């Protein structure tokens, strides 16, 4: 028996490997299975060019078996095996990858499914095992060898008996410690779940002897007994590698549910296969419902990331922009630059390119959903429209061009959701602006006095009921060169029925009265004025400047709100009977004007859904009018 020490650097590296490269110990199984799969792949690739070799798919497999008594876990594969030299080179020298070399030699003959590249994965076995024994017989060789190591010290190598080509790796598990239970790697359910999680799409069967219950033979009353049965644990063929035409909607739904991307059904799936400079496959889903934690801090966006069918990351956030964070699914690519533990990615061009592709694809699929399946789009929008609006607003509006055509708002005229494009196409020629009104609900906005003039003019009004709406629109500024305008803003830009001169005369005729009212209200309002927009209501509030009343409400709720207030103007309808009353009272009874002004101001606040400073005083004032 030859005994060899690891090279000095290897020793240090091995220690590092065992203790710090991987965050999860269960990864060792993924690594050993990947190696076994590579070993079978190598026969497959060799057979492509070597006429003396045939590749009978059915005779290739990987088997995982546990022996609880001996506390050993064994992986058997029918792959290409290793010669004595290969055992020394590939397992005796850390960071030496026979697989990478194979891939390079076969570059032209599509060896790209091979997983290995770093030459370290094998040593992850020492995270869970004290002793690792490898018995291997190489293809085309009649001899077999046994390689054995207890970790950092070195390894021994000696001839051994093995009847068939392939490799058998036996791990003698470490003793349990206080915080680590290595026995669980002998449990059927645990092994199954690790295999399912990381290696479900390995292309060769991963078999295990599992215990199933079967009816007892010659038993009348259906008694059951335990039975050992060999089963294939992995699904083998990744759905994303299949041809789209072979797949049904049901297949996609099943995959969504198997993967637990959501508890609902997906609203739409997107299957991407790109094969060119950049190679990747992706299956993406737009969920039907909002995940329960979607708008909470706990929610983590991201897609599952696979490299050649092996799971690398549960949630890779870099491949999805925030405004599409509701998208679920997976990406698989052979071209990713993985870091050595295969748990993370180097931030590379490929990944950026994939992310960009995915973003554009989602965008165009949403656009086609909007165009061709309005009902489902509206359902989607109900769940995730808010996220799109955040997307318009965030990053200083840098994504607004991508998103503006996906936005929808409720329309006063159509009584349903319309897109901005639909709004603009419906505008009469003389209409200059895109009008909107904000409030808590459609019903409430319907009754806003400020909408009267615009509605009467026959113009459509978009109803903003979500807190983000106005902020997003402020970021857009214009759509198809049309500016957005709040129906509460100072100047509506309408050729008013009440002409400017008329209004100016009203203004100057009543200047004294308005000044008096302004004095009464103090700095609660910026001005009191004759209204150009009111038809049937006596008063309303409008705003000047950037901050509207809805924005004030939202900003006031924020923790450090700095008390931002809208500049409010109390507008009076000079054609209303109430105004007549004000005017006569101004001549004869100033106290009444005071009382009325307070009442009118509070009414205007109520209509806007703003709180009244002193409700008791308000109700007392109403009583004064009643008696
Ligand atoms: P990598 O897989 O990244 O190359 P590993 O440390 O996992 O690195 O494996 C090192 C090398 O050992 C592999 O490249 C391969 O040549 C060889 N090897 C490991 N396991 C097997 C196996 N089951 N059958 C054949 N060769 C193997
Ligand atoms: Mg490997």
XYZ file of C-alpha atoms and ligand atoms in Angstrom:
655
model
C 0.000 0.000 0.000
C 1.298 3.412 -0.950
C 0.843 6.196 1.535
C 1.068 9.732 0.317
C 0.820 13.055 2.016
C -1.098 15.855 0.474
C 1.094 18.654 -0.811
C 1.550 21.404 1.746
C -0.630 23.935 -0.051
C -3.202 21.252 -0.509
C -3.283 20.635 3.210
C -4.060 24.230 3.951
C -6.602 24.414 1.195
C -8.256 21.265 2.352
C -8.607 22.610 5.847
C -10.131 25.750 4.455
C -12.453 23.731 2.267
C -13.700 21.605 5.039
C -14.270 24.471 7.401
C -15.269 27.490 5.481
C -16.130 27.280 1.829
C -19.626 25.878 2.135
C -22.332 27.327 4.313
C -24.342 24.137 4.367
C -22.951 20.696 5.009
C -25.668 18.915 3.049
C -24.030 20.304 -0.105
C -21.574 17.369 -0.048
C -24.217 15.129 -1.549
C -24.838 17.561 -4.371
C -21.098 17.627 -5.110
C -20.638 13.854 -5.108
C -23.717 13.324 -7.262
C -22.522 16.010 -9.694
C -19.215 14.181 -10.003
C -20.964 10.877 -10.647
C -23.133 12.502 -13.285
C -20.039 14.003 -14.931
C -18.414 10.561 -14.934
C -21.374 9.079 -16.803
C -21.496 12.055 -19.146
C -17.879 11.375 -20.061
C -18.768 7.919 -21.315
C -21.644 9.443 -23.208
C -19.431 12.013 -24.888
C -16.744 9.451 -25.640
C -19.337 7.199 -27.260
C -20.307 10.007 -29.600
C -16.938 9.778 -31.317
C -15.724 6.275 -30.489
C -17.389 3.594 -32.612
C -16.301 0.775 -30.317
C -18.380 2.269 -27.520
C -22.133 2.250 -27.333
C -24.038 4.212 -24.789
C -27.060 2.304 -23.515
C -28.742 4.932 -21.447
C -30.544 2.409 -19.256
C -27.397 0.877 -17.842
C -26.123 4.119 -16.340
C -27.170 5.230 -12.926
C -26.089 6.611 -9.565
C -27.042 4.835 -6.406
C -27.136 6.185 -2.879
C -27.306 3.730 0.004
C -27.004 4.107 3.730
C -25.898 1.580 6.329
C -27.107 2.744 9.702
C -25.214 0.127 11.650
C -21.845 0.853 10.078
C -22.758 4.573 9.827
C -21.655 4.669 6.216
C -23.130 6.350 3.202
C -22.197 4.929 -0.182
C -22.466 6.435 -3.644
C -22.069 4.089 -6.559
C -21.851 5.205 -10.150
C -21.426 3.438 -13.474
C -19.395 6.299 -14.900
C -16.013 6.376 -16.554
C -14.048 5.570 -13.393
C -10.491 6.572 -12.559
C -7.146 4.954 -13.202
C -4.530 4.900 -10.480
C -2.973 8.084 -11.945
C -6.326 9.787 -12.116
C -7.096 8.909 -8.520
C -3.806 10.514 -7.560
C -4.141 13.542 -9.744
C -7.801 14.326 -9.355
C -8.384 13.366 -5.754
C -4.825 13.785 -4.468
C -4.334 17.311 -5.732
C -6.803 19.866 -4.646
C -8.063 22.301 -7.230
C -7.233 19.875 -9.998
C -10.278 19.130 -12.044
C -10.221 16.181 -14.389
C -13.617 17.326 -15.553
C -12.433 20.760 -16.571
C -9.591 19.179 -18.522
C -12.065 16.855 -20.207
C -14.294 19.745 -21.111
C -11.399 21.668 -22.620
C -10.243 18.679 -24.656
C -13.751 18.179 -25.978
C -14.630 21.824 -26.441
C -15.730 21.320 -30.005
C -17.790 18.244 -29.232
C -20.328 19.852 -26.923
C -18.969 18.706 -23.575
C -20.709 21.648 -22.029
C -23.089 19.712 -19.816
C -20.236 18.632 -17.583
C -20.621 20.263 -14.197
C -17.180 20.057 -12.573
C -14.657 22.817 -13.022
C -12.942 23.776 -9.792
C -11.587 20.524 -8.483
C -12.702 21.078 -4.902
C -16.236 19.683 -4.654
C -15.088 16.188 -3.794
C -13.433 17.342 -0.566
C -16.762 18.620 0.750
C -17.263 14.977 1.757
C -14.911 15.649 4.662
C -17.444 18.070 6.137
C -19.512 15.077 7.155
C -17.097 12.122 7.021
C -13.996 11.091 8.948
C -12.940 8.600 6.331
C -13.598 8.706 2.608
C -12.950 5.567 0.577
C -13.017 5.554 -3.202
C -12.886 2.337 -5.176
C -12.694 2.911 -8.893
C -12.153 1.041 -12.109
C -11.558 3.060 -15.237
C -13.152 2.419 -18.601
C -10.894 0.179 -20.658
C -8.904 -1.032 -17.671
C -8.976 -4.400 -15.958
C -7.537 -3.144 -12.688
C -9.260 -1.332 -9.904
C -7.805 0.771 -7.078
C -8.815 1.840 -3.650
C -8.077 5.406 -2.562
C -8.628 6.247 1.084
C -8.165 9.353 3.193
C -8.924 10.582 6.661
C -8.732 14.230 5.717
C -5.826 16.591 5.871
C -3.035 14.102 6.557
C -2.892 12.383 3.213
C -4.217 9.354 1.456
C -3.343 5.771 0.700
C -3.794 3.967 -2.561
C -3.755 0.215 -3.281
C -5.031 -2.285 -5.832
C -8.522 -3.532 -5.211
C -11.110 -5.881 -6.642
C -13.970 -4.405 -8.689
C -15.920 -6.264 -11.349
C -17.444 -3.437 -13.317
C -16.361 -0.029 -14.573
C -17.278 2.855 -12.312
C -16.709 4.315 -8.883
C -17.913 3.534 -5.384
C -17.428 6.208 -2.753
C -17.997 5.305 0.879
C -18.226 7.939 3.581
C -17.788 6.913 7.204
C -19.774 9.621 8.893
C -18.410 11.751 11.717
C -19.561 11.168 15.264
C -22.535 13.307 16.275
C -21.695 16.352 18.328
C -23.824 18.567 20.519
C -24.917 20.772 17.705
C -24.437 18.525 14.740
C -26.361 15.379 13.972
C -24.583 13.479 11.221
C -26.902 10.509 11.584
C -29.520 12.370 9.621
C -27.506 11.723 6.470
C -28.417 8.068 6.936
C -32.140 8.770 7.030
C -34.135 7.971 3.953
C -36.325 11.094 4.079
C -33.348 13.401 4.559
C -31.375 11.898 1.692
C -34.414 12.042 -0.542
C -35.060 15.665 0.240
C -31.446 16.705 -0.357
C -31.440 14.865 -3.667
C -34.719 16.458 -4.688
C -33.555 19.886 -3.697
C -30.230 20.043 -5.494
C -30.048 17.194 -7.916
C -33.573 16.680 -9.176
C -32.574 17.442 -12.755
C -29.414 15.388 -12.987
C -29.939 13.535 -16.252
C -29.228 10.045 -14.951
C -31.343 8.141 -12.438
C -30.357 8.585 -8.816
C -31.581 5.413 -7.142
C -32.217 4.498 -3.541
C -33.604 1.470 -1.768
C -36.616 2.797 0.030
C -39.087 1.240 2.381
C -42.637 1.016 1.123
C -45.663 -0.620 2.657
C -47.303 -3.387 0.741
C -50.239 -5.664 1.481
C -49.038 -8.906 3.052
C -49.218 -11.916 0.818
C -51.941 -14.436 1.754
C -53.434 -12.039 4.227
C -57.173 -11.684 4.124
C -57.600 -8.372 5.955
C -55.225 -6.189 3.921
C -52.472 -6.215 6.485
C -49.453 -4.169 5.431
C -45.817 -4.991 5.739
C -42.603 -3.098 5.060
C -40.948 -3.821 1.824
C -37.661 -2.695 0.366
C -37.876 -1.349 -3.149
C -35.445 0.425 -5.445
C -36.765 3.776 -6.600
C -35.487 6.595 -8.754
C -35.583 9.759 -6.692
C -34.924 12.494 -9.239
C -37.182 13.643 -12.054
C -34.191 13.712 -14.419
C -35.593 15.701 -17.312
C -35.793 19.349 -16.478
C -38.980 20.785 -17.900
C -37.067 23.846 -19.088
C -34.936 21.719 -21.393
C -37.994 20.305 -23.091
C -39.381 21.702 -26.267
C -42.162 24.206 -25.676
C -44.363 22.383 -28.152
C -44.158 19.200 -26.075
C -45.418 20.940 -22.961
C -48.978 21.651 -21.930
C -50.308 24.355 -19.637
C -50.810 21.639 -17.091
C -47.120 20.727 -17.150
C -46.238 24.303 -16.305
C -48.831 24.483 -13.558
C -47.546 21.220 -12.084
C -44.005 22.522 -12.080
C -45.159 25.732 -10.356
C -46.840 23.723 -7.652
C -44.119 21.120 -7.259
C -41.603 23.892 -6.821
C -43.911 25.702 -4.416
C -43.407 28.977 -6.187
C -46.834 29.867 -4.843
C -49.908 28.347 -3.273
C -52.102 29.614 -6.065
C -52.070 28.865 -9.772
C -49.927 30.964 -12.038
C -51.740 33.551 -14.133
C -49.230 33.176 -16.928
C -46.032 31.347 -17.660
C -43.116 32.463 -19.777
C -40.722 29.877 -21.154
C -37.473 31.275 -22.505
C -34.846 29.253 -24.378
C -31.887 31.159 -25.649
C -29.126 29.418 -27.541
C -26.455 31.551 -29.074
C -23.644 33.643 -27.672
C -25.470 33.368 -24.404
C -27.129 30.092 -23.462
C -29.871 29.894 -20.917
C -33.317 28.527 -20.237
C -35.859 30.067 -17.932
C -39.378 29.363 -16.828
C -41.040 32.368 -15.275
C -44.455 32.773 -13.738
C -46.727 35.652 -12.983
C -48.696 34.541 -9.941
C -52.438 34.894 -9.853
C -52.548 36.288 -6.326
C -50.364 38.474 -4.191
C -48.172 36.287 -1.958
C -49.240 36.913 1.632
C -45.897 38.473 2.520
C -45.426 40.380 -0.723
C -45.732 43.870 0.666
C -43.783 43.027 3.833
C -40.123 43.243 4.723
C -39.868 39.441 4.805
C -40.523 39.097 1.108
C -37.418 38.298 -0.893
C -37.487 38.602 -4.628
C -35.457 36.341 -6.883
C -35.396 33.388 -9.218
C -33.944 29.946 -8.602
C -30.627 29.691 -10.301
C -29.357 26.462 -11.828
C -26.102 25.765 -13.515
C -26.357 22.791 -15.862
C -29.346 21.477 -13.988
C -27.839 21.754 -10.507
C -29.381 24.201 -8.075
C -26.936 26.964 -7.162
C -29.122 29.556 -5.475
C -32.639 29.555 -4.078
C -33.261 33.210 -4.699
C -31.018 35.022 -7.062
C -32.129 38.641 -6.741
C -29.848 40.030 -9.418
C -31.870 38.607 -12.277
C -35.072 40.508 -11.474
C -35.657 44.243 -11.230
C -37.600 45.346 -8.138
C -40.607 46.368 -10.144
C -40.958 42.808 -11.435
C -40.261 41.272 -8.030
C -43.565 39.367 -8.179
C -42.187 37.093 -10.902
C -41.374 33.542 -9.750
C -39.451 30.792 -11.445
C -35.997 29.664 -12.420
C -33.062 30.237 -14.741
C -30.596 27.603 -15.854
C -27.400 28.411 -17.660
C -24.154 26.627 -18.380
C -22.378 29.887 -18.923
C -22.386 31.351 -15.450
C -19.191 32.214 -13.658
C -19.688 30.507 -10.362
C -17.522 31.064 -7.385
C -15.670 28.099 -6.020
C -18.377 26.890 -3.648
C -20.938 27.073 -6.434
C -23.150 28.860 -3.947
C -22.630 32.265 -5.390
C -22.005 33.983 -8.638
C -19.322 36.331 -9.662
C -21.083 39.435 -10.827
C -20.375 38.967 -14.440
C -21.449 40.215 -17.805
C -23.372 37.052 -18.600
C -25.592 37.391 -15.600
C -26.248 41.058 -16.359
C -27.118 40.108 -19.902
C -29.469 37.371 -18.734
C -31.122 39.797 -16.316
C -31.624 42.322 -19.083
C -33.095 39.697 -21.387
C -35.437 38.499 -18.700
C -36.592 42.019 -17.905
C -37.392 42.756 -21.538
C -39.160 39.455 -21.955
C -41.376 40.028 -18.926
C -42.179 43.498 -20.176
C -43.180 42.332 -23.627
C -45.207 39.425 -22.243
C -47.120 41.823 -19.999
C -47.727 44.091 -22.952
C -49.110 41.222 -24.976
C -51.263 40.129 -22.051
C -52.654 43.644 -21.907
C -53.348 43.607 -25.611
C -54.717 40.114 -26.013
C -56.171 39.092 -22.682
C -57.461 42.194 -20.981
C -59.341 40.348 -18.275
C -56.263 38.535 -17.036
C -54.161 41.646 -17.336
C -56.570 43.540 -15.136
C -56.467 40.744 -12.608
C -52.687 40.916 -12.672
C -52.800 44.680 -12.380
C -55.078 44.536 -9.386
C -52.425 42.469 -7.605
C -49.210 44.020 -8.809
C -50.051 47.357 -10.458
C -48.838 49.130 -7.366
C -45.412 47.565 -7.840
C -45.249 48.856 -11.417
C -46.095 52.338 -10.158
C -43.314 52.090 -7.594
C -41.092 51.139 -10.486
C -42.004 54.331 -12.328
C -41.296 56.388 -9.225
C -38.112 54.775 -7.908
C -34.577 55.182 -9.198
C -35.381 58.769 -10.134
C -37.761 57.631 -12.824
C -35.094 55.864 -14.838
C -37.429 52.989 -15.689
C -40.471 55.026 -16.555
C -40.193 54.448 -20.276
C -40.219 50.704 -19.698
C -43.284 50.845 -17.528
C -45.569 53.692 -18.539
C -47.474 51.667 -21.111
C -48.289 49.027 -18.514
C -50.064 51.486 -16.206
C -53.830 51.644 -15.842
C -56.204 53.920 -13.985
C -59.924 54.030 -13.448
C -61.643 56.376 -15.854
C -64.551 58.668 -14.912
C -66.028 58.334 -18.359
C -65.477 54.696 -19.228
C -66.194 53.530 -15.671
C -63.395 51.014 -16.005
C -59.620 50.797 -16.101
C -57.926 52.492 -19.045
C -54.310 52.795 -20.107
C -52.665 56.160 -20.618
C -52.562 55.448 -24.316
C -56.302 54.868 -24.385
C -56.852 58.063 -22.421
C -54.793 60.160 -24.799
C -56.413 58.652 -27.886
C -59.839 59.520 -26.469
C -58.994 63.158 -25.801
C -61.071 65.723 -27.705
C -58.948 68.037 -29.813
C -59.294 71.054 -27.551
C -58.229 69.133 -24.417
C -54.722 70.092 -23.363
C -54.083 68.029 -20.268
C -54.518 64.568 -18.814
C -56.784 65.210 -15.831
C -56.765 63.249 -12.632
C -58.475 63.418 -9.268
C -57.238 61.828 -6.059
C -59.183 60.321 -3.201
C -59.696 57.269 -1.051
C -62.223 55.573 -3.305
C -63.954 55.915 -6.650
C -67.226 56.812 -4.927
C -65.562 59.578 -3.033
C -63.839 61.028 -6.062
C -67.121 60.852 -8.012
C -68.537 63.375 -5.593
C -65.566 65.736 -5.442
C -66.756 69.254 -6.357
C -63.452 69.955 -8.140
C -64.325 67.425 -10.852
C -67.483 69.270 -11.921
C -66.038 71.653 -14.449
C -63.759 69.109 -16.107
C -66.511 66.504 -16.303
C -69.007 68.951 -17.677
C -66.561 69.904 -20.353
C -66.757 66.278 -21.444
C -63.205 65.456 -20.446
C -62.231 62.152 -18.946
C -60.727 62.091 -15.448
C -58.389 59.409 -14.131
C -59.110 58.402 -10.546
C -56.092 58.017 -8.289
C -56.866 55.931 -5.232
C -53.443 54.571 -4.287
C -50.930 56.566 -2.312
C -48.238 56.019 -4.902
C -50.312 57.290 -7.839
C -49.572 60.995 -7.698
C -45.919 60.422 -6.924
C -45.538 58.138 -9.915
C -47.311 60.604 -12.173
C -45.127 63.460 -10.930
C -42.173 61.367 -12.045
C -43.694 60.724 -15.468
C -44.521 64.421 -15.903
C -45.983 63.866 -19.347
C -47.367 61.061 -21.460
C -47.221 61.443 -25.232
C -46.347 65.087 -24.626
C -49.503 65.684 -22.601
C -48.990 67.044 -19.131
C -50.846 65.612 -16.161
C -53.096 67.970 -14.244
C -54.934 67.556 -10.989
C -58.550 68.761 -11.074
C -57.714 70.560 -7.829
C -54.836 72.538 -9.257
C -55.028 76.315 -9.461
C -55.280 76.629 -13.212
C -57.239 73.928 -15.011
C -56.286 75.101 -18.474
C -59.882 75.058 -19.645
C -61.416 77.786 -21.778
C -63.857 78.484 -19.005
C -67.500 79.137 -19.481
C -67.030 81.655 -16.741
C -64.648 83.803 -18.737
C -61.560 85.306 -17.239
C -62.953 88.831 -17.318
C -66.130 87.749 -15.562
C -64.113 86.030 -12.964
C -61.816 89.001 -12.496
C -64.803 91.271 -12.033
C -66.248 88.893 -9.469
C -62.898 88.879 -7.828
C -62.594 92.667 -7.597
C -66.258 93.205 -6.750
C -65.904 90.916 -3.823
C -62.335 91.688 -2.895
C -63.194 93.124 0.483
C -65.312 90.114 1.396
C -62.658 87.627 0.284
C -59.952 89.527 2.173
C -62.125 89.504 5.251
C -62.656 85.747 4.968
C -58.944 85.206 4.435
C -58.240 87.139 7.653
C -60.660 84.935 9.543
C -58.980 81.752 8.316
C -55.458 83.083 8.859
C -52.674 80.823 7.609
C -54.961 77.826 7.196
C -55.365 78.950 3.597
C -53.232 80.906 1.219
C -56.127 82.676 -0.397
C -59.895 82.897 -0.725
C -61.141 83.257 -4.276
C -64.060 83.093 -6.693
C -64.075 79.617 -8.192
C -63.860 78.901 -11.885
C -64.584 75.216 -11.546
C -67.603 74.876 -9.287
C -71.082 74.319 -10.692
C -73.411 73.082 -7.971
C -71.256 72.993 -4.836
C -70.713 76.110 -2.750
C -67.008 75.569 -1.893
C -63.929 73.509 -2.511
C -60.238 73.532 -1.790
C -57.672 73.778 -4.511
C -53.918 73.834 -4.242
C -51.085 75.862 -5.605
C -47.592 74.545 -6.119
C -46.184 71.024 -6.188
C -47.825 69.474 -3.161
C -51.446 68.424 -3.560
C -53.857 67.589 -0.787
C -53.497 63.823 -1.354
C -49.741 64.137 -1.201
C -50.042 66.141 2.014
C -52.086 63.320 3.532
C -49.437 60.742 2.620
C -46.488 62.856 3.673
C -48.167 63.587 7.008
C -48.254 59.850 7.730
C -44.538 59.419 7.240
C -42.356 59.223 10.325
C -40.221 62.290 9.658
C -42.771 64.267 7.728
C -41.300 67.728 8.358
C -44.878 68.932 8.345
C -45.113 69.410 4.592
C -48.421 71.094 3.756
C -50.184 71.878 0.523
C -50.795 75.550 -0.250
C -54.593 75.545 -0.053
C -56.976 77.988 -1.627
C -60.594 78.178 -0.503
C -62.680 78.564 -3.635
C -66.176 79.997 -3.417
C -68.910 79.422 -5.975
C -70.174 82.979 -6.551
C -73.272 81.671 -8.322
C -74.406 79.707 -5.322
C -77.179 80.907 -2.979
C -74.824 80.495 -0.069
C -72.611 83.171 -1.545
C -75.579 85.550 -1.795
C -76.119 84.988 1.898
C -72.463 85.741 2.608
C -72.600 88.948 0.650
C -75.682 90.316 2.392
C -74.329 89.302 5.769
C -71.065 91.109 4.966
C -73.101 94.361 4.784
C -75.153 93.797 7.923
C -73.799 91.095 10.210
C -70.024 90.448 10.284
C -70.366 87.764 12.978
C -72.425 85.678 10.570
C -69.707 85.954 7.946
C -67.274 84.659 10.541
C -69.560 81.733 11.377
C -70.205 80.906 7.699
C -66.557 81.125 6.758
C -65.631 78.618 9.435
C -68.405 76.282 8.349
C -67.525 76.512 4.667
C -63.864 75.888 5.321
C -64.627 72.829 7.445
C -67.013 71.526 4.795
C -64.266 71.827 2.219
C -61.939 69.864 4.507
C -64.525 67.116 4.987
C -65.064 66.780 1.252
C -61.323 66.289 0.835
C -61.220 63.703 3.579
C -59.041 65.926 5.748
C -59.520 66.062 9.508
C -61.347 68.977 11.093
C -59.251 70.661 13.737
C -62.068 71.138 16.248
C -65.106 68.923 15.592
C -66.929 70.162 18.708
C -66.735 73.745 17.590
C -67.882 72.679 14.123
C -71.004 70.935 15.402
C -71.751 73.849 17.723
C -71.534 76.156 14.730
C -74.019 74.025 12.801
C -76.399 74.227 15.743
C -76.061 78.009 15.714
C -77.268 78.019 12.105
C -80.168 75.699 12.955
C -81.680 77.725 15.760
P -14.673 19.126 -10.091
O -15.886 18.292 -10.115
O -14.970 20.583 -9.986
O -13.721 18.832 -11.205
P -14.092 17.618 -7.717
O -13.207 17.895 -6.555
O -15.521 17.463 -7.419
O -13.882 18.812 -8.753
O -13.546 16.382 -8.466
C -12.210 16.346 -8.904
C -12.036 15.428 -10.067
O -12.116 14.088 -9.637
C -13.085 15.525 -11.134
O -12.816 16.561 -12.052
C -13.030 14.160 -11.779
O -12.000 14.117 -12.747
C -12.642 13.257 -10.641
N -13.800 12.552 -10.064
C -14.454 12.856 -8.933
N -15.454 12.000 -8.695
C -15.466 11.114 -9.708
C -16.282 9.963 -10.055
N -17.302 9.582 -9.303
N -15.964 9.286 -11.194
C -14.926 9.686 -11.973
N -14.132 10.739 -11.704
C -14.390 11.455 -10.588
Mg -17.256 18.120 -8.646
